[in-house]
XYZ file of C-alpha atoms in Angstrom:
236
model
C 32.086 -40.561 -8.514
C 30.585 -36.966 -8.726
C 32.985 -33.743 -8.442
C 33.437 -32.040 -5.173
C 34.580 -29.009 -4.014
C 35.161 -25.879 -6.576
C 34.488 -28.134 -9.310
C 31.063 -28.732 -8.325
C 30.402 -24.915 -7.980
C 31.780 -24.817 -11.713
C 29.370 -27.408 -12.525
C 26.247 -25.770 -11.247
C 27.664 -22.478 -12.669
C 27.916 -23.652 -16.134
C 24.325 -25.230 -15.805
C 23.109 -21.760 -15.034
C 24.941 -20.167 -17.590
C 23.706 -22.619 -20.026
C 20.309 -22.092 -19.040
C 20.838 -18.373 -19.877
C 22.392 -19.217 -23.084
C 19.240 -21.427 -23.830
C 17.181 -18.377 -22.948
C 19.059 -15.990 -25.048
C 18.701 -18.280 -28.100
C 14.875 -18.199 -27.401
C 15.008 -14.523 -27.450
C 17.146 -14.195 -30.671
C 14.970 -16.395 -32.258
C 11.682 -14.463 -31.193
C 13.581 -11.289 -32.401
C 14.623 -12.668 -35.587
C 11.116 -13.682 -36.180
C 9.689 -10.518 -35.412
C 12.369 -8.632 -37.518
C 11.492 -11.027 -40.214
C 7.510 -10.626 -40.256
C 7.939 -6.729 -39.255
C 5.250 -4.973 -41.206
C 7.605 -2.059 -42.068
C 10.319 -4.076 -43.648
C 7.928 -6.803 -45.233
C 5.900 -3.998 -46.868
C 9.009 -2.659 -48.448
C 11.254 -5.690 -49.311
C 8.097 -7.463 -50.827
C 7.898 -4.634 -53.611
C 8.471 -5.228 -57.053
C 9.306 -2.809 -59.468
C 8.437 -4.295 -63.013
C 10.759 -7.373 -63.005
C 13.155 -6.256 -60.410
C 12.607 -7.403 -56.635
C 13.319 -4.952 -53.872
C 16.917 -5.463 -52.420
C 16.495 -8.401 -49.771
C 20.032 -8.490 -48.473
C 18.704 -7.819 -45.018
C 17.038 -10.879 -44.996
C 20.140 -12.925 -45.367
C 21.104 -11.486 -41.903
C 17.577 -12.269 -40.353
C 17.878 -16.052 -41.583
C 21.218 -16.465 -40.164
C 19.964 -14.931 -36.928
C 17.135 -17.270 -36.974
C 19.549 -20.201 -37.709
C 21.775 -19.197 -34.597
C 19.007 -18.705 -32.134
C 17.757 -22.314 -33.025
C 21.162 -23.528 -32.720
C 21.742 -21.768 -29.584
C 18.803 -23.302 -27.929
C 19.758 -26.736 -28.738
C 23.550 -26.381 -27.486
C 22.189 -24.742 -24.626
C 20.007 -27.806 -23.816
C 23.078 -29.974 -24.415
C 25.177 -28.104 -21.960
C 22.764 -28.073 -19.280
C 22.453 -31.834 -19.540
C 26.206 -32.639 -20.020
C 26.893 -30.613 -16.836
C 24.234 -32.211 -14.715
C 25.302 -35.726 -15.871
C 29.162 -34.608 -15.573
C 29.557 -36.156 -18.974
C 32.934 -35.345 -20.342
C 31.503 -36.771 -23.865
C 28.438 -34.183 -23.941
C 30.523 -31.213 -22.453
C 33.421 -32.014 -25.331
C 30.753 -32.123 -28.028
C 29.064 -28.758 -26.513
C 32.401 -27.113 -26.449
C 32.969 -28.018 -30.120
C 29.232 -26.846 -30.758
C 30.262 -23.647 -29.034
C 33.744 -23.165 -31.093
C 31.848 -23.525 -34.062
C 28.832 -21.238 -33.272
C 31.139 -18.527 -31.948
C 33.204 -18.905 -35.215
C 29.831 -18.475 -37.233
C 28.688 -15.394 -34.986
C 32.280 -13.796 -35.659
C 31.564 -14.584 -39.563
C 28.201 -13.053 -39.360
C 29.352 -9.989 -37.289
C 31.881 -9.220 -40.001
C 29.554 -9.521 -42.789
C 26.794 -7.493 -41.191
C 29.540 -4.452 -40.492
C 30.470 -4.677 -44.095
C 26.900 -4.857 -45.413
C 25.472 -1.948 -42.862
C 25.662 0.619 -45.102
C 25.195 -1.147 -48.325
C 21.399 -2.501 -47.273
C 20.103 0.873 -46.747
C 21.794 2.241 -49.953
C 20.549 -0.414 -52.046
C 17.090 0.167 -50.886
C 17.296 3.767 -51.278
C 18.625 3.181 -55.031
C 15.343 0.949 -55.488
C 13.050 3.832 -54.147
C 14.885 6.671 -56.401
C 14.185 4.342 -59.358
C 10.729 3.920 -58.833
C 10.162 7.861 -57.870
C 11.955 8.557 -61.068
C 9.630 6.223 -63.212
C 6.372 7.674 -61.401
C 7.453 10.981 -62.098
C 8.694 10.794 -65.536
C 5.867 8.741 -66.792
C 7.900 6.137 -68.024
C 6.401 2.803 -68.789
C 4.924 0.647 -65.800
C 4.349 4.244 -64.310
C 1.535 2.718 -62.630
C 3.536 0.133 -60.710
C 6.045 2.481 -59.802
C 3.769 4.704 -58.311
C 2.214 1.838 -56.171
C 5.853 1.111 -54.951
C 6.311 4.554 -54.078
C 3.274 5.079 -52.213
C 3.901 2.180 -50.338
C 7.094 3.321 -49.178
C 5.510 6.855 -47.984
C 2.586 5.319 -46.361
C 4.808 2.679 -44.610
C 7.535 4.922 -43.358
C 5.434 8.105 -43.100
C 7.964 10.084 -45.413
C 8.052 11.891 -48.933
C 10.770 12.707 -51.662
C 14.360 11.945 -51.702
C 17.280 13.673 -50.465
C 16.845 16.375 -53.574
C 13.765 17.739 -52.052
C 13.229 20.804 -54.198
C 13.585 19.044 -57.386
C 10.627 16.579 -56.262
C 8.231 18.747 -54.141
C 6.139 20.224 -57.133
C 6.113 16.941 -59.203
C 5.325 14.900 -56.023
C 2.391 17.233 -55.237
C 1.060 17.181 -58.838
C 1.194 13.478 -58.883
C -0.406 12.917 -55.507
C 2.197 10.357 -54.372
C 2.603 12.003 -51.032
C -0.248 12.590 -48.376
C -0.801 16.300 -47.706
C 0.010 16.230 -43.985
C 3.422 14.674 -45.048
C 4.135 17.455 -47.585
C 3.736 20.088 -45.102
C 6.346 18.583 -43.244
C 8.581 17.838 -46.091
C 11.102 20.245 -44.926
C 11.331 18.659 -41.202
C 13.786 15.990 -42.331
C 10.835 13.351 -43.303
C 12.149 12.475 -46.811
C 12.485 8.816 -47.640
C 16.190 8.346 -47.475
C 16.421 9.290 -44.060
C 13.738 7.192 -42.639
C 15.260 4.203 -44.805
C 18.576 5.117 -42.834
C 16.823 4.995 -39.482
C 14.666 1.958 -40.289
C 17.541 -0.223 -41.066
C 20.172 1.315 -38.811
C 17.931 0.963 -35.648
C 17.433 -2.952 -36.384
C 20.926 -3.573 -37.091
C 22.019 -1.935 -33.797
C 19.453 -4.246 -31.995
C 21.077 -7.233 -33.855
C 24.692 -5.811 -32.922
C 23.743 -5.597 -29.328
C 22.347 -9.083 -28.942
C 25.459 -10.611 -30.840
C 27.968 -8.775 -28.375
C 25.755 -10.287 -25.352
C 25.815 -13.893 -26.679
C 29.419 -13.461 -27.521
C 30.345 -12.682 -23.843
C 28.342 -15.517 -22.557
C 29.418 -17.866 -25.181
C 33.296 -17.168 -24.066
C 32.451 -17.705 -20.322
C 30.809 -20.894 -21.145
C 33.829 -22.108 -23.038
C 36.331 -21.546 -20.194
C 33.744 -22.973 -17.549
C 33.065 -26.038 -19.900
C 36.931 -26.730 -20.278
C 37.594 -26.327 -16.635
C 34.484 -28.807 -15.591
C 36.006 -31.411 -17.915
C 39.642 -31.081 -16.465
C 38.000 -31.334 -12.893
C 35.713 -34.555 -14.052
C 38.925 -36.083 -15.499
C 40.648 -35.764 -12.362
C 38.095 -36.802 -9.998
C 38.040 -40.203 -12.232
C 41.546 -40.773 -11.962
C 41.141 -40.365 -8.098
């Protein structure tokens, strides 16, 4: 015997929310893959200075996002099917998966909030180290110059926050394009560009996480109400 009245409305409402949730999972998966293969981040985070790899903490969050998107699509499908079939077992499994996914999202959000400044800081330190080696002519300076030039070309920047100290050596070593050097005092140093690069992407991830969290809370409430309705209808 199927559910009737308000419970039936909740059934179809849950189906709609799950379909939206499934779509959101696909969008998050797509955005995560885009962030993973974005030319700016890959050009920078794949660099290697001697035996030291560029900081890739940013990719940890991306891999978490890819996993979350894939699981969301599976859970969304499970919720849609469970709602249409009015299956307490499937809805119970769906609710459990939602709770686990929500807990993982909260944990990932806390991790991202704690590390949001550290990611850019680590990349800036890596750039400064390469810049210092390139300017001082240390061992493996050719590799350091290649790293610095990649930063400058990818981010369209030149130098660090200590502009006056690096302006002349940068010009002599030909590490920056001349058109960038002309606008060096117009906030085009690489520290600012690195901050802009990662803060923009982390902001996008944060918005997606908040939207998904709101949808998940609604779905957990609706699935509980629908389970109670199905149980009551089966009794009668």
